[in-house]
Short mmCIF file of C-alpha atoms in Angstrom, two decimals:
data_model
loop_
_atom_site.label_atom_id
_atom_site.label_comp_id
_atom_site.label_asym_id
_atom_site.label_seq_id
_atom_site.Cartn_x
_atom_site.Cartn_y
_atom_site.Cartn_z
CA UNK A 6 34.27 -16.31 9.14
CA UNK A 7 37.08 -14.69 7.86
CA UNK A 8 40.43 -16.08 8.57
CA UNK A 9 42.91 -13.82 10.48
CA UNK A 10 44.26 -11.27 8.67
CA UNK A 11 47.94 -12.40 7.03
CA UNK A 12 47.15 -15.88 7.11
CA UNK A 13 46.58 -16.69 3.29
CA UNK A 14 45.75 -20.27 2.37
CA UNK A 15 46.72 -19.47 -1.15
CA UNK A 16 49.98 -17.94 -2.81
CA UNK A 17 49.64 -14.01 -2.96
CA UNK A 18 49.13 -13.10 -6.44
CA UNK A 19 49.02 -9.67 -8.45
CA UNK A 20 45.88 -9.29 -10.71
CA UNK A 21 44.92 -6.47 -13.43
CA UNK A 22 42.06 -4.02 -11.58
CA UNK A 23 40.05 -2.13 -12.78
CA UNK A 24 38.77 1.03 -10.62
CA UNK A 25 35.82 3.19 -11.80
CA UNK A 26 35.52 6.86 -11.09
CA UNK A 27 38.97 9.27 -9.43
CA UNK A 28 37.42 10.67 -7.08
CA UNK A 29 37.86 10.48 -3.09
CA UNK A 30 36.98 7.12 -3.10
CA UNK A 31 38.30 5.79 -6.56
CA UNK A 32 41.69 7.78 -5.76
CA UNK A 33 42.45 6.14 -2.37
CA UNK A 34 41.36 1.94 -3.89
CA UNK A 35 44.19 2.59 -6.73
CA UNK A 36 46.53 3.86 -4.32
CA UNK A 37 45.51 0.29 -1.74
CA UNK A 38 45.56 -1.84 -5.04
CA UNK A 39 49.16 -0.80 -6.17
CA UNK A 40 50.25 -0.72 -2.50
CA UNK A 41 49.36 -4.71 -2.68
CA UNK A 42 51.08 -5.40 -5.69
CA UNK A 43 48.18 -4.76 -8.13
CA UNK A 44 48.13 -3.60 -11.69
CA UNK A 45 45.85 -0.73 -11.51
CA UNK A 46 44.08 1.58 -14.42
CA UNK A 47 41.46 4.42 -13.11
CA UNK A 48 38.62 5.48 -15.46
CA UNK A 49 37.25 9.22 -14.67
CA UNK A 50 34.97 10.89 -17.12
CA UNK A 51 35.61 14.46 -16.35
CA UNK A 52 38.91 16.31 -16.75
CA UNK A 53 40.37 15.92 -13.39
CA UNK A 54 40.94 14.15 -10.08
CA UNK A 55 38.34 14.67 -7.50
CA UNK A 56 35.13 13.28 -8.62
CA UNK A 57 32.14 15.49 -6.78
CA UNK A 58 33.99 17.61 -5.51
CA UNK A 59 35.33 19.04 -9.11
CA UNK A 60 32.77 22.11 -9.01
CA UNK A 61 31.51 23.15 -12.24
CA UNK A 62 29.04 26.13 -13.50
CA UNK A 63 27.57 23.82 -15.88
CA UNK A 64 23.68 21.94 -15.15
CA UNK A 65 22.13 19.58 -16.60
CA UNK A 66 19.87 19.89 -19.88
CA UNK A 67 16.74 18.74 -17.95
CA UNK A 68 17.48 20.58 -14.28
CA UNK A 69 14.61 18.24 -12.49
CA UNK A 70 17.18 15.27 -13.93
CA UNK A 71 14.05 12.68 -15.57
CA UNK A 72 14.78 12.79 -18.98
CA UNK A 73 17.26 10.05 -19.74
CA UNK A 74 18.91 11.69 -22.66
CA UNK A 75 19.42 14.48 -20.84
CA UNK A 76 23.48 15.78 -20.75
CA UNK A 77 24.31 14.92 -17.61
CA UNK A 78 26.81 16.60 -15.06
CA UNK A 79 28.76 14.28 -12.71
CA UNK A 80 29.05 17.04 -9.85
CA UNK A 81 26.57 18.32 -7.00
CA UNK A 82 28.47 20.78 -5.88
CA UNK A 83 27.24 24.73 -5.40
CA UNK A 84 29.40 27.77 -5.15
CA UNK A 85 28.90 28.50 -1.12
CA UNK A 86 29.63 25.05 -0.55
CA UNK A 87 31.37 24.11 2.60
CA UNK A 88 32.08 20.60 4.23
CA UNK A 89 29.64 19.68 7.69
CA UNK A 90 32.48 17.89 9.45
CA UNK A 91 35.45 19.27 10.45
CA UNK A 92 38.70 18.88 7.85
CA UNK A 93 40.60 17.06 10.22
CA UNK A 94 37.94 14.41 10.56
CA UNK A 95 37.82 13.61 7.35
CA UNK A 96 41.47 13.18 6.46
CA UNK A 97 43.13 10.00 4.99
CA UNK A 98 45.16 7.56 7.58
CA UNK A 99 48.62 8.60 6.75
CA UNK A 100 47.85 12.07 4.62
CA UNK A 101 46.10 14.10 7.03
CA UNK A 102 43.15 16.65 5.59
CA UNK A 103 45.10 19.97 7.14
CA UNK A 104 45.54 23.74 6.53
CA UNK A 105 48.57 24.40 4.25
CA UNK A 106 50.08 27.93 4.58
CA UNK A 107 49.69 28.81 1.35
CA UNK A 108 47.37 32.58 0.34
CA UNK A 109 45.36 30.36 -2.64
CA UNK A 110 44.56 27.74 -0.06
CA UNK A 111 41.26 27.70 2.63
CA UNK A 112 42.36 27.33 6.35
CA UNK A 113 38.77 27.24 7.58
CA UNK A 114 37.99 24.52 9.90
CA UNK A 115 35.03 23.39 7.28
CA UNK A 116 36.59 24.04 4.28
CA UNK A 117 34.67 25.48 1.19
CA UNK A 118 34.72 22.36 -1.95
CA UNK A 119 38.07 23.68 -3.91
CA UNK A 120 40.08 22.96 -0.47
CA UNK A 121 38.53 19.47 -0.90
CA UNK A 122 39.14 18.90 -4.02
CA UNK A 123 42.86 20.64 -4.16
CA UNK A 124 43.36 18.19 -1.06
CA UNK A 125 42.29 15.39 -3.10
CA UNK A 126 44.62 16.73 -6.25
CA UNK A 127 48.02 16.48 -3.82
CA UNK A 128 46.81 13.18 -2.43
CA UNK A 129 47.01 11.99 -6.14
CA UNK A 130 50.44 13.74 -6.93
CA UNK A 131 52.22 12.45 -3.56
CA UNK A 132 51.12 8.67 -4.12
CA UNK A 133 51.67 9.34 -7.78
CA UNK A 134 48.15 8.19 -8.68
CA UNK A 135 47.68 10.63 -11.01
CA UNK A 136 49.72 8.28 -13.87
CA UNK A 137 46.69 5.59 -13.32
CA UNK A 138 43.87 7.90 -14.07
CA UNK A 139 42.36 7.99 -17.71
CA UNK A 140 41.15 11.15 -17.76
CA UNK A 141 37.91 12.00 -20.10
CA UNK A 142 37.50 8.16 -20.47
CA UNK A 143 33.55 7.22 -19.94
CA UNK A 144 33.24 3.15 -18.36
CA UNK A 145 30.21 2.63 -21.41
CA UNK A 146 29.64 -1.08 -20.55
CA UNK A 147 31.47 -3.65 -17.94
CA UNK A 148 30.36 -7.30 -17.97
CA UNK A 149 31.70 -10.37 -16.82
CA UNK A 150 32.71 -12.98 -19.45
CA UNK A 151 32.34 -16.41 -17.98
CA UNK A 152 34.05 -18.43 -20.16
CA UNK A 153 37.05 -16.40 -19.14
CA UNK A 154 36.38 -15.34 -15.74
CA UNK A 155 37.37 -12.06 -16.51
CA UNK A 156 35.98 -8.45 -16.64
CA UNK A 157 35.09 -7.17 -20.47
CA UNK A 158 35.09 -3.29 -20.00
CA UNK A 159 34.47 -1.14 -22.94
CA UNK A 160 34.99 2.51 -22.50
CA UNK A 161 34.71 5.82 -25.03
CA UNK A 162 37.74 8.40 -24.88
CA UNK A 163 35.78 11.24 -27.17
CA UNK A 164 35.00 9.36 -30.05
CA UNK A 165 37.05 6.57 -29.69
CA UNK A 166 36.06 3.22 -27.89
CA UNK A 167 38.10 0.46 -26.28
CA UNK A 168 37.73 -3.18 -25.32
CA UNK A 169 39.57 -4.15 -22.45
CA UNK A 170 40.07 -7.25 -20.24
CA UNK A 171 40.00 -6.87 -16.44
CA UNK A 172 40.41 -10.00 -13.29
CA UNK A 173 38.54 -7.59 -11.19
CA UNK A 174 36.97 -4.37 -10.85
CA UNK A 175 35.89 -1.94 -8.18
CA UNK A 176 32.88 0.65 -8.53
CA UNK A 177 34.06 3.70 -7.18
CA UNK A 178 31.07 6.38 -8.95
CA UNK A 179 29.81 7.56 -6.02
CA UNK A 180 26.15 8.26 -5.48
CA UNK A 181 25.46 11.71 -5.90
CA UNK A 182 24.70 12.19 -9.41
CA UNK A 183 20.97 10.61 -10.18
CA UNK A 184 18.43 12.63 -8.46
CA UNK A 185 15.94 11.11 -6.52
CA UNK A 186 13.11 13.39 -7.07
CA UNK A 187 9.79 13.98 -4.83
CA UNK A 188 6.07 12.69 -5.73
CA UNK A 189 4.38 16.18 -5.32
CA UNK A 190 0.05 15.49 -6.54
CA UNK A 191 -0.89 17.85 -9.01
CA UNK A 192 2.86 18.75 -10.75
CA UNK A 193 2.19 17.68 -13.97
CA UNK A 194 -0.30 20.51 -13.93
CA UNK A 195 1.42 23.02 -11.90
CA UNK A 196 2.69 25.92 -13.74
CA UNK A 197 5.86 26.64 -12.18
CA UNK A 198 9.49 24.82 -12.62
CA UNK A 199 10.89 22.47 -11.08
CA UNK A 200 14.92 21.47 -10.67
CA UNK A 201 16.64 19.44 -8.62
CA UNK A 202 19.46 20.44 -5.53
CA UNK A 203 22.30 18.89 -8.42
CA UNK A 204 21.58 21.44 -11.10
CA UNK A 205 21.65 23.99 -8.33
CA UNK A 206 24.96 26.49 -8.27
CA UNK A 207 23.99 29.86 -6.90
CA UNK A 208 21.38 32.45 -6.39
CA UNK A 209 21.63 34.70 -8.83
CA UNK A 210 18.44 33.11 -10.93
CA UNK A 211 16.04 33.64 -8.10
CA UNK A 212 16.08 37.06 -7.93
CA UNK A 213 12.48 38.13 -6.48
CA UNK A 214 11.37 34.99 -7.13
CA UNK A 215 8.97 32.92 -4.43
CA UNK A 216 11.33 29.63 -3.95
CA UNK A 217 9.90 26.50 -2.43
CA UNK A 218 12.18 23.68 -1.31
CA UNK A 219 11.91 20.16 -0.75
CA UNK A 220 13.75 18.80 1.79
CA UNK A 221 14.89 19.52 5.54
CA UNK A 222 18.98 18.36 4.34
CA UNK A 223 22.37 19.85 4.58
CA UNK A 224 21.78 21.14 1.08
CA UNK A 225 18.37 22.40 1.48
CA UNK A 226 19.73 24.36 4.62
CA UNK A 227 22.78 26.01 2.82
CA UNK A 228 20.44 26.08 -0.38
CA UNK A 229 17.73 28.33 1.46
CA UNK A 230 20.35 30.33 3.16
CA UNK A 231 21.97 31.13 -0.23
CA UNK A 232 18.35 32.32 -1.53
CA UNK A 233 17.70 34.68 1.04
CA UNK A 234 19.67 37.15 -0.26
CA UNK A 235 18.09 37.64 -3.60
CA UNK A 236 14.38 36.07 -3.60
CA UNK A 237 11.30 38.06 -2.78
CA UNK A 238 10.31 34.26 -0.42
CA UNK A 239 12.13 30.90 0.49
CA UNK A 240 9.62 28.27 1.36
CA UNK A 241 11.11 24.72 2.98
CA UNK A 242 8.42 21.95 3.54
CA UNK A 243 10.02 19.33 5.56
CA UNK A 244 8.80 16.09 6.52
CA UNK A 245 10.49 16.01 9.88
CA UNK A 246 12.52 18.87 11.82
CA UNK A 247 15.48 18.26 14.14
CA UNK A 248 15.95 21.70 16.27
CA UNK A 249 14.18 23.97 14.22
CA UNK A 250 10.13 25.08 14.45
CA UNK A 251 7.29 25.40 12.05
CA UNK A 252 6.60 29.15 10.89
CA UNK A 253 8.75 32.05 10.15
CA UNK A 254 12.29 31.47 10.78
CA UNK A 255 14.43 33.63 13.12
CA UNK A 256 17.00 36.51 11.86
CA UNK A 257 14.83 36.09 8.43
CA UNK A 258 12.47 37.94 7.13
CA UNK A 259 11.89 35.96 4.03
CA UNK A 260 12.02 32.67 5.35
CA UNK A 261 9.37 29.73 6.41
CA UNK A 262 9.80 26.17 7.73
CA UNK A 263 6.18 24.29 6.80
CA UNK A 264 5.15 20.61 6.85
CA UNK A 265 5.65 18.80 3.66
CA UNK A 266 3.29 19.60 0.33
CA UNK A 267 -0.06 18.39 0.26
CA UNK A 268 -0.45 18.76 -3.29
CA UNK A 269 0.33 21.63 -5.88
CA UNK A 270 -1.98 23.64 -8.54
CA UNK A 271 -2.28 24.90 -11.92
CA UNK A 272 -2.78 28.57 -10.59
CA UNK A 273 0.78 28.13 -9.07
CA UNK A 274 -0.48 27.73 -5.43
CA UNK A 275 1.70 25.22 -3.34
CA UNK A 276 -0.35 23.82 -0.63
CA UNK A 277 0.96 22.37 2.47
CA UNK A 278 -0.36 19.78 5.18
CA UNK A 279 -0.91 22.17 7.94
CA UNK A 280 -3.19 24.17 5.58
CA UNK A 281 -0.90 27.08 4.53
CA UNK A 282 -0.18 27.68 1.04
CA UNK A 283 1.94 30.33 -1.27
CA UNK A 284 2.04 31.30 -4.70
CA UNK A 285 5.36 29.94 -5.95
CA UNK A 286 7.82 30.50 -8.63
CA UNK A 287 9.85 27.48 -8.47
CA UNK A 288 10.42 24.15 -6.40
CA UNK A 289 13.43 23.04 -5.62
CA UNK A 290 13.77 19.39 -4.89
CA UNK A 291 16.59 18.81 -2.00
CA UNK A 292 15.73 15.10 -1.89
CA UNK A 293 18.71 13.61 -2.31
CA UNK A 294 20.01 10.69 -4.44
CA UNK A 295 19.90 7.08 -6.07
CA UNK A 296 22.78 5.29 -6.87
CA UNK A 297 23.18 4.15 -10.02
CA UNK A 298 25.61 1.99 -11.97
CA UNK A 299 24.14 2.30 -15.96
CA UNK A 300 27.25 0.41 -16.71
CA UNK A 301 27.00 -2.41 -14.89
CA UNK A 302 25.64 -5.68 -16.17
CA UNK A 303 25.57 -8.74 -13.33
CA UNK A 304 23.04 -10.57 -14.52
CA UNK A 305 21.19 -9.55 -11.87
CA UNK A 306 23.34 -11.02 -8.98
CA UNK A 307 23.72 -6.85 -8.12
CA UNK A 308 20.58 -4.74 -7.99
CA UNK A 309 19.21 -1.76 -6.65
CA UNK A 310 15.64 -1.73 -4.91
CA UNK A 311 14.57 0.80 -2.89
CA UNK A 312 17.87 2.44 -3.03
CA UNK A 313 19.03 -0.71 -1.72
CA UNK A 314 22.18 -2.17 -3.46
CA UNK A 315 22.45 -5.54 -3.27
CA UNK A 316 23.06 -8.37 -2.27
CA UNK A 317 26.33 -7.12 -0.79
CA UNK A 318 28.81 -8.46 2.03
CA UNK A 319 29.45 -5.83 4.25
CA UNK A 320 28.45 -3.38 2.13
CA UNK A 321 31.03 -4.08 -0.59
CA UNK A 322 31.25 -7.66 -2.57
CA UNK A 323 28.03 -9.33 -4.00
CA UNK A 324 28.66 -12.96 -2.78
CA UNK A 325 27.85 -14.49 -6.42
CA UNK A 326 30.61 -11.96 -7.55
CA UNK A 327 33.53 -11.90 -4.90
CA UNK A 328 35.71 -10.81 -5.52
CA UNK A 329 35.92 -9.77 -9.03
CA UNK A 330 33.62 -7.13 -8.13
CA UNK A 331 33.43 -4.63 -5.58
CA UNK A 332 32.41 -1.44 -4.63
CA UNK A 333 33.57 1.45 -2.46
CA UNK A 334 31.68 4.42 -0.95
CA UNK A 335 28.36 2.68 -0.98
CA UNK A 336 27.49 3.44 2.69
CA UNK A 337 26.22 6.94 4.30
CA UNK A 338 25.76 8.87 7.11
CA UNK A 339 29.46 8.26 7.46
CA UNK A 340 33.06 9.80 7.72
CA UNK A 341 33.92 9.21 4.17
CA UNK A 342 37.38 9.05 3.61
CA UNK A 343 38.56 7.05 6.24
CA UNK A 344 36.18 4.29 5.65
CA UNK A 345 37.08 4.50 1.92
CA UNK A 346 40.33 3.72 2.63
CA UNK A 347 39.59 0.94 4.89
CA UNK A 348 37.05 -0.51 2.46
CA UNK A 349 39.74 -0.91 -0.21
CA UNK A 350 42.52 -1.75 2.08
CA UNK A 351 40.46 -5.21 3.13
CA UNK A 352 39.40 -5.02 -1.40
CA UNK A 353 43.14 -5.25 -2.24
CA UNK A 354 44.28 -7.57 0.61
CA UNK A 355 41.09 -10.11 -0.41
CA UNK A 356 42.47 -10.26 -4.43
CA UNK A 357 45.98 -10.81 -3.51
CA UNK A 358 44.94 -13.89 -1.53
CA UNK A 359 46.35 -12.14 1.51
CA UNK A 360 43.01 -11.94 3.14
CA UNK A 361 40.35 -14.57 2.87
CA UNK A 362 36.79 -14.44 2.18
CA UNK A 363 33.70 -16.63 3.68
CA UNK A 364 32.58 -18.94 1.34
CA UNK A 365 29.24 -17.39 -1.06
CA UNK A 366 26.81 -19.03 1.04
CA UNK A 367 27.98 -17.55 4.32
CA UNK A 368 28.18 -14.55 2.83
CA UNK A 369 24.48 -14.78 1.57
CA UNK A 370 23.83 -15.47 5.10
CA UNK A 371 25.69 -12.51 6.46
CA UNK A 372 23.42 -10.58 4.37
CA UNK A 373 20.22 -12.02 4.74
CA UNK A 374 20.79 -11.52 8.63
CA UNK A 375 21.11 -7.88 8.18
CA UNK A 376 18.34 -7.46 6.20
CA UNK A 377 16.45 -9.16 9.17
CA UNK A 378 17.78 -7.17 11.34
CA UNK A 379 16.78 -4.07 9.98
CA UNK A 380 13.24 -5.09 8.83
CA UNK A 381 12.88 -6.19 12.56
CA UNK A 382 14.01 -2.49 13.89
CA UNK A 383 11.66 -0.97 11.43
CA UNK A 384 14.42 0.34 9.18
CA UNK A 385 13.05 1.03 5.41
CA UNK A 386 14.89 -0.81 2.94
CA UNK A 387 16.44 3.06 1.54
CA UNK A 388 18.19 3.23 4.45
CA UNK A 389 20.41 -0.23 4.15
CA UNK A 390 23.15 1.96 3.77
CA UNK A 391 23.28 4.11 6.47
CA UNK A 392 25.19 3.72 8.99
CA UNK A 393 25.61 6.78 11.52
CA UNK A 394 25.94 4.98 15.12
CA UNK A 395 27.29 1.80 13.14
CA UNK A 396 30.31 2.70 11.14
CA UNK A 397 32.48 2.79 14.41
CA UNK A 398 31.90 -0.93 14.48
CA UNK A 399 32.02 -1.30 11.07
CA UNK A 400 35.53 0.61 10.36
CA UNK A 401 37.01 -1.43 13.14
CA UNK A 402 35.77 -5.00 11.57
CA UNK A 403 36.93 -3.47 8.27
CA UNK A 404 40.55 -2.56 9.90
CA UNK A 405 40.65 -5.91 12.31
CA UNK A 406 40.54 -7.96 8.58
CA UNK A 407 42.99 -5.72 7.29
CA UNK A 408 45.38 -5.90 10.21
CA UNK A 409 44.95 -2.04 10.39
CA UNK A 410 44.88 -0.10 13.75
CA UNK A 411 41.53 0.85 15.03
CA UNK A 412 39.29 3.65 14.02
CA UNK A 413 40.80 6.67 16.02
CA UNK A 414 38.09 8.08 18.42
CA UNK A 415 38.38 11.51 18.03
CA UNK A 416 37.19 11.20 14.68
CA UNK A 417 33.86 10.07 15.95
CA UNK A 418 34.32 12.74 18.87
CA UNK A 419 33.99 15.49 15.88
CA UNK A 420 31.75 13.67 14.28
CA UNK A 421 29.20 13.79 16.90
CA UNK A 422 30.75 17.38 18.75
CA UNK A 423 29.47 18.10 14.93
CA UNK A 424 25.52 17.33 15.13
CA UNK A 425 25.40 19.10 18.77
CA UNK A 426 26.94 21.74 17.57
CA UNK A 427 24.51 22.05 14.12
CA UNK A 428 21.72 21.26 16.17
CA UNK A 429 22.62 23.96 18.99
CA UNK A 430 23.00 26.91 16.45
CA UNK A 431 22.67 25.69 12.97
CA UNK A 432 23.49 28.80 11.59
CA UNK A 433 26.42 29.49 12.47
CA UNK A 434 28.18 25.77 13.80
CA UNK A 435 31.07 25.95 11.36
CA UNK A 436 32.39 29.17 12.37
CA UNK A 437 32.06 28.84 16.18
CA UNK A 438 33.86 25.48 16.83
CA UNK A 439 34.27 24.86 20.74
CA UNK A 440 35.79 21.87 21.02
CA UNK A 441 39.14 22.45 20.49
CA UNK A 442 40.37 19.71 22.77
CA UNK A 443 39.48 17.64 19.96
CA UNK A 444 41.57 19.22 17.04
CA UNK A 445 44.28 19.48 19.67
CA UNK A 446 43.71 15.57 19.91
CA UNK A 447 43.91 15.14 16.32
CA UNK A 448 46.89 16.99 15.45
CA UNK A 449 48.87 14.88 17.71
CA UNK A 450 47.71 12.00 15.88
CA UNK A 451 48.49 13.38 12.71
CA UNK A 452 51.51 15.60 12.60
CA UNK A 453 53.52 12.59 12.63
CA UNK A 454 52.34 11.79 9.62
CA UNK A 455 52.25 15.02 7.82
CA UNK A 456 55.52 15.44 8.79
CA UNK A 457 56.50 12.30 6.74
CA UNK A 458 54.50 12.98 3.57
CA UNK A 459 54.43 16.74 2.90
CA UNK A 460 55.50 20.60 4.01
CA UNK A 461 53.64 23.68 4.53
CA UNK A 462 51.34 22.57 7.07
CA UNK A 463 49.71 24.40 9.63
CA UNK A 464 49.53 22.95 13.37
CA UNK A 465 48.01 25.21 16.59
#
């Protein structure tokens, strides 16, 4: 096991990192790595900070997202956009996520995506992460180069490419760009379109149309509330439901929750496993994600099966790699920012020698236990990653290596005050908040610190 966090067996050294991708995640592991005494250059493709949450009209060339020459867009995010867990939640440790009283700035509770991402922008400025960040600057190719033990990373700034040399590198991408897309029988004959949740920004194009979704997600939720507005029927087959019913949806008059899609036909009829079927325009598939790391060569000491990634200790360094290569952010069903910044806290203490890893074969059999473990509970191998009930236990391993405090409990509090609340009136959960005990809680926990780092905040 890992030794006690401080006690380093070697001297504590400074190495040259490399960190792919500025958004939430990439932002917070430069901020760690120069905190430690690391040399640190960012890579983000697009033309600011913020990663996903950088909202953009623009879709992709091929909207269902199969072609692989297709142009690709790096964010997710639609206009109506709003966060599912409460802003304070989701805060950093010492930079708390709260209202600023400023007219240009969102003071909801569950912010819309600029908040988000404007949040992320003064994060960047304040820890003065922003002179790290290539912007524009597209990671083409990183390998490892074993006759030097270091990274090789070549990346394309417009036209121009670059060769550099890296000790280590963390994968900070995120996972919501490649679209995992639904096996529907009979599509390649159907005669309607198809697109996937990623390309999807607003309503307007589904004006009287008859819109089917895929999916019974946060997106295909806000998705099918957008498109009542504007088309003639929304359609959502689900494979499971949580506190909704089959049939016509209350307060709608346009709207229907079905079983998932038997199959599809050329006349445009959508069938579905109870029976019923509709005439459709359009599917729209809210099926969420794969992640993928085009970039990446390992040899094959890091794959990705099943949405599995893997092998990885705790969810982070591939044993045959540690730790000259790591990632952040691969976990879900989680509180994101706080665990990012715990994931890279224990990252930059490990390369300075300031924390100490297991040896590769205990880390193997770290692994290999958990995969046990979940093929025993009947877990499918997609769902490696998420860890819901977990990531309490998991933050506080994370912060016990790192000699960090403990993972505050009213952030799980909102977390789960959250789901009652979204499955109690899932229309309308963000706007009528009743726990206010627990924001209370959390602004005494974080005015402190807001208080230290910035002005213009707002506190009940």
């Amino acid at each position: 096991m890992p030794q006690s966090p401080g006690h380093a067996t070697q001297p504590i050294v400074s190495r040259h990192v490399a960190v792919i991708g500025a958004g939430a995640a990439g932002l917070v592991t430069a901020r760690e790595l120069r905190r430690e005494g690391h040399s640190v250059v960012v890579f983000e493709r697009g033309d600011q900070v913020g990663g996903l949450w950088v909202y953009t009209p623009n879709v992709e060339s091929d909207q269902i997202g199969l072609d692989p020459t297709r142009t690709t867009v790096h964010s997710s995010v639609y206009h109506s956009l709003r966060t599912n867990l409460p802003r304070d939640s989701m805060g950093f440790s010492d930079y708390p996520f709260v209202a600023k009283d400023d007219p240009d700035r969102d003071p909801r509770l569950f912010p819309g995506h600029r908040e988000v991402m404007m949040y992320l922008q003064d994060f960047a400025r304040e820890f003065g992460i922003d002179e790290l960040v290539r912007l524009e600057t597209e990671v083409v190719r990183v390998r490892f180069v074993e006759e030097e033990e270091k990274w090789k990373i070549k990346s394309k700034q417009r036209h121009k490419e670059m060769d550099e040399i890296f000790d280590a590198v963390v994968v900070c991408n995120g996972h919501y760009t490649q679209p995992l897309v639904s096996h529907v029988p009979g599509i390649n004959k159907w005669s309607g379109k198809q697109m996937h949740s990623h390309n999807y920004r607003d309503p307007k194009p589904f004006q009287d149309q008859v819109v089917v979704l895929i999916g019974n997600s946060a997106s295909a939720f806000d998705i099918s509330r957008d498109l009542v507005g504007v088309a003639k029927e929304v359609h959502i087959a689900a494979r499971t439901v949580k506190c909704e019913t089959f049939g016509k949806q209350p307060a709608y008059d346009n709207l229907w929750l079905h079983p998932m899609i038997k199959n599809v036909c050329e006349d445009g009829s959508v069938h579905f496993q109870d029976g019923s079927f509709v005439i459709a325009n359009i599917i729209i598939h809210c099926t969420g994600y794969k992640y993928h790391f085009p970039f990446l060569e390992t040899n094959g000491f890091v794959i990705v099966d099943d949405n599995r990634v893997g092998p990885l200790y705790k969810h982070i360094f591939p044993p045959a790699l540690a730790p000259w290569l790591s990632f952040v952010g691969i976990p879900f069903q989680v509180i994101t920012f706080p665990m990012f910044e715990l994931q890279s806290k224990w990252i930059a203490g490990v390369l300075s020698n300031r924390i100490t890893l297991p040896s590769q074969e205990e880390m193997m059999e770290d692994v290999k236990a958990l995969y046990s473990s979940l093929e025993a509970s009947g877990t499918p191998k997609r769902e490696t990653h998420a860890l819901d009930d977990k990531q309490v236990k998991y933050n506080n391993w994370l912060a016990d290596q790192c000699g960090c405090p403990a993972y505050e409990d009213w952030r799980m509090e909102m977390y789960y005050a959250t789901i009652k609340g979204r499955l109690a009136n899932l229309e309308s959960y963000r706007d009528e908040w009743e726990t206010q005990h627990l924001v209370l809680q959390a602004y005494d926990f974080i005015k402190p610190a807001s208080n230290q780092v910035s002005d213009g905040c707002v506190f009940p």
